CSV table of C-alpha atoms and ligand atoms in Angstrom, one decimal:
chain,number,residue,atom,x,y,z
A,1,UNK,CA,-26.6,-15.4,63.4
A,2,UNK,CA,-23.9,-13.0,63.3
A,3,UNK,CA,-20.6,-14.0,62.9
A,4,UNK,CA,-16.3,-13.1,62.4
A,5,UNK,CA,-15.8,-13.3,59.0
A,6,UNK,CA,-12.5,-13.0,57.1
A,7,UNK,CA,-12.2,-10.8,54.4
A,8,UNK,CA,-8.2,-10.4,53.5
A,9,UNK,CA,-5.4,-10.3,55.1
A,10,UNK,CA,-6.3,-7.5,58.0
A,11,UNK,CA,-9.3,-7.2,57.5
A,12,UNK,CA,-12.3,-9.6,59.5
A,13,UNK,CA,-16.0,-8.5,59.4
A,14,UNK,CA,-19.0,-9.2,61.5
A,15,UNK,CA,-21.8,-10.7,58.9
A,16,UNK,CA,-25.1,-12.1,59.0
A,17,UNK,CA,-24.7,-16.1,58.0
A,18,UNK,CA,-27.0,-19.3,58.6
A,19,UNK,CA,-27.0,-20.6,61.7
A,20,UNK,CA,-25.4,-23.9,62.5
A,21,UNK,CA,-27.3,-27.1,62.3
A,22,UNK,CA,-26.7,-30.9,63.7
A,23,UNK,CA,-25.4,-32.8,60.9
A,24,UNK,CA,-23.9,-35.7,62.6
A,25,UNK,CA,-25.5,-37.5,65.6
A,26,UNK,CA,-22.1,-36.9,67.7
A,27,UNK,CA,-22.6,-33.4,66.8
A,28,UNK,CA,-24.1,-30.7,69.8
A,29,UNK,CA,-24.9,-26.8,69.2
A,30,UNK,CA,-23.2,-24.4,71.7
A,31,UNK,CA,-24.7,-21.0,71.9
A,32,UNK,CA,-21.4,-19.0,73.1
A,33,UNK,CA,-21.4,-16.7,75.8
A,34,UNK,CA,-17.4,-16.2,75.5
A,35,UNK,CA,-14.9,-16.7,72.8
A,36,UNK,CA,-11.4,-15.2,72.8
A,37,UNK,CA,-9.1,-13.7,70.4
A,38,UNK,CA,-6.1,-16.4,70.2
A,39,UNK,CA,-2.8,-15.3,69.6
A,40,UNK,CA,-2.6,-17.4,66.6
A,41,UNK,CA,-5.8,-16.1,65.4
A,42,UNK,CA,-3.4,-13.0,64.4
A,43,UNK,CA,-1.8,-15.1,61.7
A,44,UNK,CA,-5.4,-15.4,59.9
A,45,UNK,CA,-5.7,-12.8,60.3
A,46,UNK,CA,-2.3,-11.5,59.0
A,47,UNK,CA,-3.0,-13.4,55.9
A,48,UNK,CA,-0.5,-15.8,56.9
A,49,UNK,CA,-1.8,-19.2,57.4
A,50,UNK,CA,-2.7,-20.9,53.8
A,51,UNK,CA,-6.3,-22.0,52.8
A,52,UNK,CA,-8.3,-19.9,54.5
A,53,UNK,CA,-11.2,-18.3,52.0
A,54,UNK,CA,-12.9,-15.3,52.4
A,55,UNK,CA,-15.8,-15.6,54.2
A,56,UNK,CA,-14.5,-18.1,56.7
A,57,UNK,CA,-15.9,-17.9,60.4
A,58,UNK,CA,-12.9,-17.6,62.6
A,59,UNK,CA,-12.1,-18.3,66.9
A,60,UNK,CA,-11.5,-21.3,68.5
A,61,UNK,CA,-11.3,-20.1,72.0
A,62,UNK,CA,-14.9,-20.5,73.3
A,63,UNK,CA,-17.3,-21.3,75.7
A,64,UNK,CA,-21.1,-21.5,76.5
A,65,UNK,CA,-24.1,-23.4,76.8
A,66,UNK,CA,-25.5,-26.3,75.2
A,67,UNK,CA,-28.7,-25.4,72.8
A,68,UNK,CA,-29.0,-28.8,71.2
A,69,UNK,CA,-27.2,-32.7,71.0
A,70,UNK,CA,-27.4,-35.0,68.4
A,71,UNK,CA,-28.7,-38.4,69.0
A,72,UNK,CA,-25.5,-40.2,69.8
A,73,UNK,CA,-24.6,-37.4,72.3
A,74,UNK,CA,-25.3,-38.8,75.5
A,75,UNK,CA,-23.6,-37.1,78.1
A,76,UNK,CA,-24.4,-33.4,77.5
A,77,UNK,CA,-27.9,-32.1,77.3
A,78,UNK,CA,-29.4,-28.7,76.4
A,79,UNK,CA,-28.6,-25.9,79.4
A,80,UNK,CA,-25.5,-27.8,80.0
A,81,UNK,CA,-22.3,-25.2,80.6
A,82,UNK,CA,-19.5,-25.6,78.9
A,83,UNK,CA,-15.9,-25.3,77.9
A,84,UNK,CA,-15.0,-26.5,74.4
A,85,UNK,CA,-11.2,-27.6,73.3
A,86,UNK,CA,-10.3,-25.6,70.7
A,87,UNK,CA,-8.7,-28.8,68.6
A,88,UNK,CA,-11.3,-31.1,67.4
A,89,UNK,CA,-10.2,-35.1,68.6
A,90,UNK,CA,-12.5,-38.2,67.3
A,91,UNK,CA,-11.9,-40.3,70.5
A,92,UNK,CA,-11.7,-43.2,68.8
A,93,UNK,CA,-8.4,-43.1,67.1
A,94,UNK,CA,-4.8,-44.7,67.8
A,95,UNK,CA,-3.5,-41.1,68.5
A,96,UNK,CA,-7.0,-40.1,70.7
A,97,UNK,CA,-6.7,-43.0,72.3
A,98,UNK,CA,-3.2,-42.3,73.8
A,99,UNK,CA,-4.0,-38.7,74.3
A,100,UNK,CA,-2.7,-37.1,71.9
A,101,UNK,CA,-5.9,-35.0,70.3
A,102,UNK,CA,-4.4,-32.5,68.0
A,103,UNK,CA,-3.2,-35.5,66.3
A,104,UNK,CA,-6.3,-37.4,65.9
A,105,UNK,CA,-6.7,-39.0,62.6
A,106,UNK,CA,-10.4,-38.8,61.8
A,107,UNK,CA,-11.5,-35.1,62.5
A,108,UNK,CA,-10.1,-33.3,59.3
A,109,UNK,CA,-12.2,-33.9,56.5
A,110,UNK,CA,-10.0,-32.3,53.9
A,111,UNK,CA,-7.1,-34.5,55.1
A,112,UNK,CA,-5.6,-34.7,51.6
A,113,UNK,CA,-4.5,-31.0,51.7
A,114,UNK,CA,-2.6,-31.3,54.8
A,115,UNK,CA,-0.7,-35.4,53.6
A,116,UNK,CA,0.8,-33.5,50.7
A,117,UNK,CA,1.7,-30.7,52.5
A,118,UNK,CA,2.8,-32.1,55.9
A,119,UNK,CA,3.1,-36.5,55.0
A,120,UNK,CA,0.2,-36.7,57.3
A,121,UNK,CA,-2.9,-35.6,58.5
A,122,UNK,CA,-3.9,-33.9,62.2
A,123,UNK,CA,-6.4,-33.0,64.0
A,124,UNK,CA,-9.0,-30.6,62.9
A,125,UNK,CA,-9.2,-26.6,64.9
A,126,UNK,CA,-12.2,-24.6,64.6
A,127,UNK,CA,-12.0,-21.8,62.3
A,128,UNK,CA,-8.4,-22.4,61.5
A,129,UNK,CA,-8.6,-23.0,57.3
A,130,UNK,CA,-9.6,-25.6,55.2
A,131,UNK,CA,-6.4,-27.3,55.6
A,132,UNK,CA,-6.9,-27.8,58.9
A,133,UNK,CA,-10.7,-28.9,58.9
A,134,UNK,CA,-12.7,-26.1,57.2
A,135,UNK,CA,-14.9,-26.2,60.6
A,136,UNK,CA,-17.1,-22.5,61.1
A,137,UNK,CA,-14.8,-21.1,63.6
A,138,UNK,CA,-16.4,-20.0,67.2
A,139,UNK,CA,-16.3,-16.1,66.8
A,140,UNK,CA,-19.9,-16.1,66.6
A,141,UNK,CA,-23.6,-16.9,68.0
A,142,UNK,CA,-23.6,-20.2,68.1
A,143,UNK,CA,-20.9,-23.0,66.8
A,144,UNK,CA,-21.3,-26.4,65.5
A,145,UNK,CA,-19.1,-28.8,68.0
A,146,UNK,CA,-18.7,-32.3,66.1
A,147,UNK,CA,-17.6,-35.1,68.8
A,148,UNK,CA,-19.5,-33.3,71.5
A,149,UNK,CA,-19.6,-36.8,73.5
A,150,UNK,CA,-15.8,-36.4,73.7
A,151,UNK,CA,-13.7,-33.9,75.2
A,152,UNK,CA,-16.4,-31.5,75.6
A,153,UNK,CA,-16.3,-30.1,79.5
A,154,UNK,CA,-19.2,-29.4,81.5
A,155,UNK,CA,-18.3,-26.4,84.0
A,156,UNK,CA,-19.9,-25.3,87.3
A,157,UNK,CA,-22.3,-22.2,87.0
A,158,UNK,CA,-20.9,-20.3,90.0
A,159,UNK,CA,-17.6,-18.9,88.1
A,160,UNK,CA,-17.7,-15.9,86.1
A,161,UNK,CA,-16.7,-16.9,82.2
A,162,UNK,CA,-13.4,-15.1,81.7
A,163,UNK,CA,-12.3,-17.6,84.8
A,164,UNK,CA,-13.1,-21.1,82.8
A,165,UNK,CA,-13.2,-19.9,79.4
A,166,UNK,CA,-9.1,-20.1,78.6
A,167,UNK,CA,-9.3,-24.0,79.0
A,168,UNK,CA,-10.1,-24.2,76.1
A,169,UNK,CA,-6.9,-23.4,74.3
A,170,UNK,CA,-5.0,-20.9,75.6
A,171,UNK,CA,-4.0,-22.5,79.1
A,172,UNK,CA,-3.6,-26.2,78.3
A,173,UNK,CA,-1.0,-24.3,75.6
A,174,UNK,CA,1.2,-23.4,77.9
A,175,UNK,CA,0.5,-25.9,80.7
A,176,UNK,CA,1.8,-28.6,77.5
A,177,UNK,CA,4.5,-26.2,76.7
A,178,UNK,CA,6.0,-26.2,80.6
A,179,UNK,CA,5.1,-30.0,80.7
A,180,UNK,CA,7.2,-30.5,77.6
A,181,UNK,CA,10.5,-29.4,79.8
A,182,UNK,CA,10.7,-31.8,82.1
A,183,UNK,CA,11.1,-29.5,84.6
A,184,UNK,CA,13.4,-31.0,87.4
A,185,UNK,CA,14.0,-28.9,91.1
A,186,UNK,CA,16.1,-25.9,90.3
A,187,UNK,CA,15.6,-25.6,86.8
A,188,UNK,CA,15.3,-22.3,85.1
A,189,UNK,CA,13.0,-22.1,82.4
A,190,UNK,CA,12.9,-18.8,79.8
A,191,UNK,CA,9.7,-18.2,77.9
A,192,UNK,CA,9.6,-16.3,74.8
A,193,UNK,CA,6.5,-13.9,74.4
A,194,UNK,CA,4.2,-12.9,77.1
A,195,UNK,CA,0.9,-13.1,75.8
A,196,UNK,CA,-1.6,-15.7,77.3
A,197,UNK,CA,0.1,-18.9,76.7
A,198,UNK,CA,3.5,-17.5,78.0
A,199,UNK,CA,1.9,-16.7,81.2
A,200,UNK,CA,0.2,-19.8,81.8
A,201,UNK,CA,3.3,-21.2,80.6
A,202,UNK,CA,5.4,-19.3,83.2
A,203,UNK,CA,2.5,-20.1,86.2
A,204,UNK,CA,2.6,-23.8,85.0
A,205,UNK,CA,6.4,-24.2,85.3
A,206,UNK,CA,6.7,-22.9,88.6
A,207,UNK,CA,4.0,-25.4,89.8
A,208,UNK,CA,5.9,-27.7,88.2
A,209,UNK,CA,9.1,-26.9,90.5
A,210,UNK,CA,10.9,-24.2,88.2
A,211,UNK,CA,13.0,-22.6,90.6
A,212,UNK,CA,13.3,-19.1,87.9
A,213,UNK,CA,11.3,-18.5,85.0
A,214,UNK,CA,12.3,-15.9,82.7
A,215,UNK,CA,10.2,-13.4,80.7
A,216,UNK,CA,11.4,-12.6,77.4
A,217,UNK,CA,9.5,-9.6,75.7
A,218,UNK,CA,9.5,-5.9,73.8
A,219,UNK,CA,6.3,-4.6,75.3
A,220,UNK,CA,6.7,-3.4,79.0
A,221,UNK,CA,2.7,-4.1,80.4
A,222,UNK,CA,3.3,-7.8,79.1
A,223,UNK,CA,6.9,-8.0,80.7
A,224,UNK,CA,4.8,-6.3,83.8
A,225,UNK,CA,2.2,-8.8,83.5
A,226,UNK,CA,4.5,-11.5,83.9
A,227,UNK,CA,6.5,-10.1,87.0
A,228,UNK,CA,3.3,-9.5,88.8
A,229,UNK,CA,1.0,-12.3,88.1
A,230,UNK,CA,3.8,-15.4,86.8
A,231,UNK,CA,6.6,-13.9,89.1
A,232,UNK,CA,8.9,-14.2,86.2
A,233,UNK,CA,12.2,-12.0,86.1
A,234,UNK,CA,11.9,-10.2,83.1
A,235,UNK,CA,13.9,-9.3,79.9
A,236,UNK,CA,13.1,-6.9,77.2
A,237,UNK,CA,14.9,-7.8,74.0
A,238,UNK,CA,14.8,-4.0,72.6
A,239,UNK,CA,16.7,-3.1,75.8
A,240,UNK,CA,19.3,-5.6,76.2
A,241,UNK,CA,20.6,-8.6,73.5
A,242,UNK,CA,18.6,-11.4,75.6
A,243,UNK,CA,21.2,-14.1,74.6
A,244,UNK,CA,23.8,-12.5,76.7
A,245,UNK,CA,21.1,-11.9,79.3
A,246,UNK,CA,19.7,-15.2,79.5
A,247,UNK,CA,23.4,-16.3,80.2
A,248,UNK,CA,24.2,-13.3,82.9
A,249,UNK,CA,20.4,-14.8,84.4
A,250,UNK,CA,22.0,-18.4,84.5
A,251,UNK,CA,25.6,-18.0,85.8
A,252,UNK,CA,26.7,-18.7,82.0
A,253,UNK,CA,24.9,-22.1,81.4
A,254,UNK,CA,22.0,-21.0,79.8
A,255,UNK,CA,18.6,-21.8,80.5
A,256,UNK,CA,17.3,-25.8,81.4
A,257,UNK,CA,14.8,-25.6,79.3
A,258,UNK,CA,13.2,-22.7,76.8
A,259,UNK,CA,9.7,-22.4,75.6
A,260,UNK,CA,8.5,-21.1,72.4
A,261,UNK,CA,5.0,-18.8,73.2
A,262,UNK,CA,5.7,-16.4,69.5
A,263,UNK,CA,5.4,-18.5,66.7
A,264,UNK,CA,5.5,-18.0,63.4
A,265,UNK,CA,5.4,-14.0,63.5
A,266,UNK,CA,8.6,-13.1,65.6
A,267,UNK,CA,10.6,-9.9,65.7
A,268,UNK,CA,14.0,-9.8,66.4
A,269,UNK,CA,15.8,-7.3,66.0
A,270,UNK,CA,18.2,-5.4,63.5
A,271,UNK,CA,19.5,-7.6,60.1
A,272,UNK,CA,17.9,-10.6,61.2
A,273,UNK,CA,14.6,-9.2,61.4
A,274,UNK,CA,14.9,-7.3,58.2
A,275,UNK,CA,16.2,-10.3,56.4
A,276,UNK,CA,13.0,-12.3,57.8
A,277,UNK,CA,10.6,-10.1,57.0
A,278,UNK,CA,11.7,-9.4,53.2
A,279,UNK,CA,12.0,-13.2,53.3
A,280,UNK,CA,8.2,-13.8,54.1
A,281,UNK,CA,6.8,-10.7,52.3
A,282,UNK,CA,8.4,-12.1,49.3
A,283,UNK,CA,7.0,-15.5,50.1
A,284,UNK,CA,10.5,-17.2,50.2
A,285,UNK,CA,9.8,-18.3,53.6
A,286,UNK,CA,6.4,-18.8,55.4
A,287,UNK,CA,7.3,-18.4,58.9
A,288,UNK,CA,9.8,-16.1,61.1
A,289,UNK,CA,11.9,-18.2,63.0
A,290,UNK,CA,13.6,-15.7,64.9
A,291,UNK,CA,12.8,-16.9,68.9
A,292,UNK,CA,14.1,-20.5,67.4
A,293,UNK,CA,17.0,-19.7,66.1
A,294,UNK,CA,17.7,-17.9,69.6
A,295,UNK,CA,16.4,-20.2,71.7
A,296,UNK,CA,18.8,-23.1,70.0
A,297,UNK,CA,21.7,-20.4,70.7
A,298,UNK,CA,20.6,-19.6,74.3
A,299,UNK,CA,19.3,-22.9,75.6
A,300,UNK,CA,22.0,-24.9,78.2
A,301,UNK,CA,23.5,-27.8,76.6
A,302,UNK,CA,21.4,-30.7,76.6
A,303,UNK,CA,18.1,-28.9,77.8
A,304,UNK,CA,14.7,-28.8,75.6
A,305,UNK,CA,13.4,-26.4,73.5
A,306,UNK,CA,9.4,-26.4,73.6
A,307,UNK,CA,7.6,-24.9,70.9
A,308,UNK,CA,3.9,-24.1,71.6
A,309,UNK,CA,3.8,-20.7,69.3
A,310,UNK,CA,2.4,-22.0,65.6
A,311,UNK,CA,4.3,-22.6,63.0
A,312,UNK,CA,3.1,-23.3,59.5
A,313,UNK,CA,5.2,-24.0,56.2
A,314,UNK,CA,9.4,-23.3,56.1
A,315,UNK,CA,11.8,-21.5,58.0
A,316,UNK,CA,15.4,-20.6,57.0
A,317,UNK,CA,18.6,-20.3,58.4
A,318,UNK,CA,18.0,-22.3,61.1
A,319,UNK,CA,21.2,-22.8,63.4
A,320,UNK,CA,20.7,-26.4,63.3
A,321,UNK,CA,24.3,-27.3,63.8
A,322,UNK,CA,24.2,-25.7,67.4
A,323,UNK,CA,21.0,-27.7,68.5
A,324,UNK,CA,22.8,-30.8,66.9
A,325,UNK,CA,26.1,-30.4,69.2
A,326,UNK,CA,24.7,-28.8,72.3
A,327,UNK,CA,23.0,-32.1,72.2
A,328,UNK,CA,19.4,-30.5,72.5
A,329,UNK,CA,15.6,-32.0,72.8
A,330,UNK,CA,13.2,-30.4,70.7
A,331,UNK,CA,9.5,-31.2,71.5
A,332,UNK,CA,6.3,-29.5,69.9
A,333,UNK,CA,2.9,-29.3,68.7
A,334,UNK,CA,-1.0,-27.9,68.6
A,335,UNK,CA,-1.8,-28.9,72.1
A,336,UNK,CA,-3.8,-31.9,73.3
A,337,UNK,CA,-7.0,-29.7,75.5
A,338,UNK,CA,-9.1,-32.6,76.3
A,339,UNK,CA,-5.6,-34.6,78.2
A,340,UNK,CA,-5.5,-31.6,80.4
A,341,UNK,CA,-9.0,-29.7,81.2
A,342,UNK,CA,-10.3,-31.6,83.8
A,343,UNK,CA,-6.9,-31.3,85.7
A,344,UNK,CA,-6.9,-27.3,84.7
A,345,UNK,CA,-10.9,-27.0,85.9
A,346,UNK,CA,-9.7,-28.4,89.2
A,347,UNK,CA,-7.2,-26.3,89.7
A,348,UNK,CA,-9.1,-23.3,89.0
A,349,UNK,CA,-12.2,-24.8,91.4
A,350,UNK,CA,-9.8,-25.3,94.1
A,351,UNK,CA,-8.6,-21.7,93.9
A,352,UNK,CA,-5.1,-22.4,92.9
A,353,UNK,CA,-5.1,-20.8,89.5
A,354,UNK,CA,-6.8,-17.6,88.4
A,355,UNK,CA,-6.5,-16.9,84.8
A,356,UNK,CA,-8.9,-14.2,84.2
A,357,UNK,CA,-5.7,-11.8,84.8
A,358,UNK,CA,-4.9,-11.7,81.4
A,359,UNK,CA,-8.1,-10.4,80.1
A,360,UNK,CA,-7.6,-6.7,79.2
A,361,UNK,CA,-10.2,-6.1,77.1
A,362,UNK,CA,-13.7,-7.6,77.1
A,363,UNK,CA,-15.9,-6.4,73.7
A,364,UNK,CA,-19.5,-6.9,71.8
A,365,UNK,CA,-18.6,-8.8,69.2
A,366,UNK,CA,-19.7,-6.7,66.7
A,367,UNK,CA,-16.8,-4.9,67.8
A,368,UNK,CA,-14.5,-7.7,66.2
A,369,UNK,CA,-13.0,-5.8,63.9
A,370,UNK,CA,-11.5,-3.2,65.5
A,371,UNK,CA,-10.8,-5.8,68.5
A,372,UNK,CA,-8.3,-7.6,66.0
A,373,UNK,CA,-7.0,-4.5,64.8
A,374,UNK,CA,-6.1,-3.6,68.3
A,375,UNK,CA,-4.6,-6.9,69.4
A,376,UNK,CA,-2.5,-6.9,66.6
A,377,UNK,CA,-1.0,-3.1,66.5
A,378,UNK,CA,-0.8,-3.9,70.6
A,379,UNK,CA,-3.1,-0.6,70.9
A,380,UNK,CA,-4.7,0.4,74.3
A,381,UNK,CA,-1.7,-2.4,76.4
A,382,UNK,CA,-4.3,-4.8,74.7
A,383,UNK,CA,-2.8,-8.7,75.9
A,384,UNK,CA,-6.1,-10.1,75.2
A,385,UNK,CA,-9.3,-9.8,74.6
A,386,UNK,CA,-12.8,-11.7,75.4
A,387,UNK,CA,-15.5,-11.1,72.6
A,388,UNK,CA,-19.2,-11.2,73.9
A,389,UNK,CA,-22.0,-12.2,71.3
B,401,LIG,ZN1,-5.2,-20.6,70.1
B,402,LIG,ZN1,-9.2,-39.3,66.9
């Protein structure tokens, strides 16, 4: 089958490689009729996310149709739609059990890299490293999908892909992120970053009674984006400094509650940036903490910063002494897809959400390569794009 392959850092190539087989009796084969390019795909394929080898199938933002089950797959059988979540949960576990998936204890194989590195292990994500699994990622033909009995969703046939396939990662994202604020009546909410997961962050905090959301971004057709489709009010941090914004926007308090959609590859903007990025090029720090370190600044006192953009390894100068007196409420994490995709199907059946506006570019896979290239550089007002094998 052919297949996204990762060379070096920026550089991914579509290659010829054996097809997946059952191996495990939970196990089913999907033959994928969508998979997206993830935000935090771009730190593969930036080089920045440890053990991942050359060679390594990448994606985990897929969809498509059941070609085979393994014997102890009952409840999916071949011709069988569906959406897959792009973090890999046992069901059986403490942490599966209580719903939180991207913690499961029993997916990742190579758990030992990841209890030195992190004291514990988590869940496994498709194509995201060794550390995290070692699993052929979904940027291909077909994909292996271990625990296919569990958390697997079977979708109706009557919507067109690019409307179910972002319940699989990139919704559920930001739906956790917005869920992670508590939101109470009259609460303003900022996001940071306006990709995917910022929008459906943005849509998700309104329906959960946000009274303003806030848009924080450089690019104008993703600050756009958000006005139109998430009716955010918008900020663009190359324009204005979007601390004193965010407090202009708030009468002075700040925002309720501020949500992390960047990650680990921030700009910012002047020193700080410069200081970041001779940091990480130098490997003295992994990750670019910029939107933190503002968002512990901006946030009201007492509110909750939500981080849903990956981070990996260390940050510096984190202005921990301002989260520690503002009194502030920090919560996390890879997000838990199979707690929320039945609820986010529904919504999308009963015609309350439409995600497939943040689809800009839909490509042949083959064309992988120059798809990443133009995500990344933000070519062609490229938000995100849907890969077609
Ligand atoms: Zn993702
Ligand atoms: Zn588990």
């Amino acid at each position: 089958m052919k297949a996204v392959c990762w060379q070096s850092a920026n550089e991914v190539r579509v290659e010829t490689v054996p097809d997946p087989k059952i191996l495990n009796p939970r196990d089913a084969i999907i033959k994928i009729t969508s998979t997206a390019i993830c935000g935090s795909d771009l730190h593969i394929y930036g080089g920045y996310i440890p053990t991942v080898q050359k060679g390594d199938i990448i994606g985990h933002e897929f969809m498509g149709e059941v070609v085979e089950v393994g014997k102890g797959v009952n409840n999916l059988k071949p011709g069988d739609r569906v959406v897959v979540p792009s973090t890999i949960g046992c069901g059986n576990c403490h942490y599966c059990q209580h719903d939180m998936w991207s913690l499961c204890d029993n997916s990742n194989p190579n758990s030992w890299i990841e209890e030195k590195l992190f004291g514990n292990v988590t869940s496994a994500i498709y194509g995201y490293s060794h550390m995290l699994g070692g699993y052929a990622g979904a940027q291909a033909e077909y994909v292996r999908v271990p625990f296919a009995d569990v958390g697997v969703v079977k979708v109706p046939p009557d919507l067109p892909d690019e409307m179910l396939l972002f319940i699989s990662d990139a919704i559920p994202t930001g739906y956790m992120g917005a869920e992670f604020c508590d939101i109470q009546p009259g609460d303003t909410v900022a996001v940071w970053g306006c990709g995917a997961v910022g929008q459906f962050a943005m849509i998700s905090a309104y329906m959960m009674g946000a009274e303003k959301v806030i848009a924080i971004d450089r690019f104008p057709e993703r600050l756009e984006m958000a006005k139109k489709y998430a009716k955010a009010e918008v900020i663009n941090y190359e324009e204005v400094n979007a601390g004193e914004a965010l407090k202009e926007m708030t009468g002075g308090r700040g925002p309720d509650a501020c949500i992390d959609a960047v990650g680990l590859e921030a700009h910012g903007v002047g020193l700080e940036d410069f200081y970041d990025q001779t940091k990480q090029k130098l490997r003295l720090e992994t990750d670019r903490p910029h939107v933190l370190r503002e968002m512990m600044v901006a946030c009201r006192k007492g509110g909750t910063l939500s981080i849903m953009g990956v981070y990996g390894g260390f940050v510096d100068k984190m202005p921990f002494g301002a989260a520690f007196n503002k009194g502030l409420t920090f919560r996390m994490g890879q997000m838990h897809g199979q707690k929320y995709m039945h609820l986010l199907l529904k919504l999308i059946m009963d015609g309350k959400l439409d995600p497939s506006f943040v689809v800009t570019h839909q490509l042949p896979l083959e064309e992988a390569p120059h798809a990443y290239q133009m995500f990344q550089q933000k070519q062609d007002n490229c938000i995100k794009v849907v890969l077609k094998p």
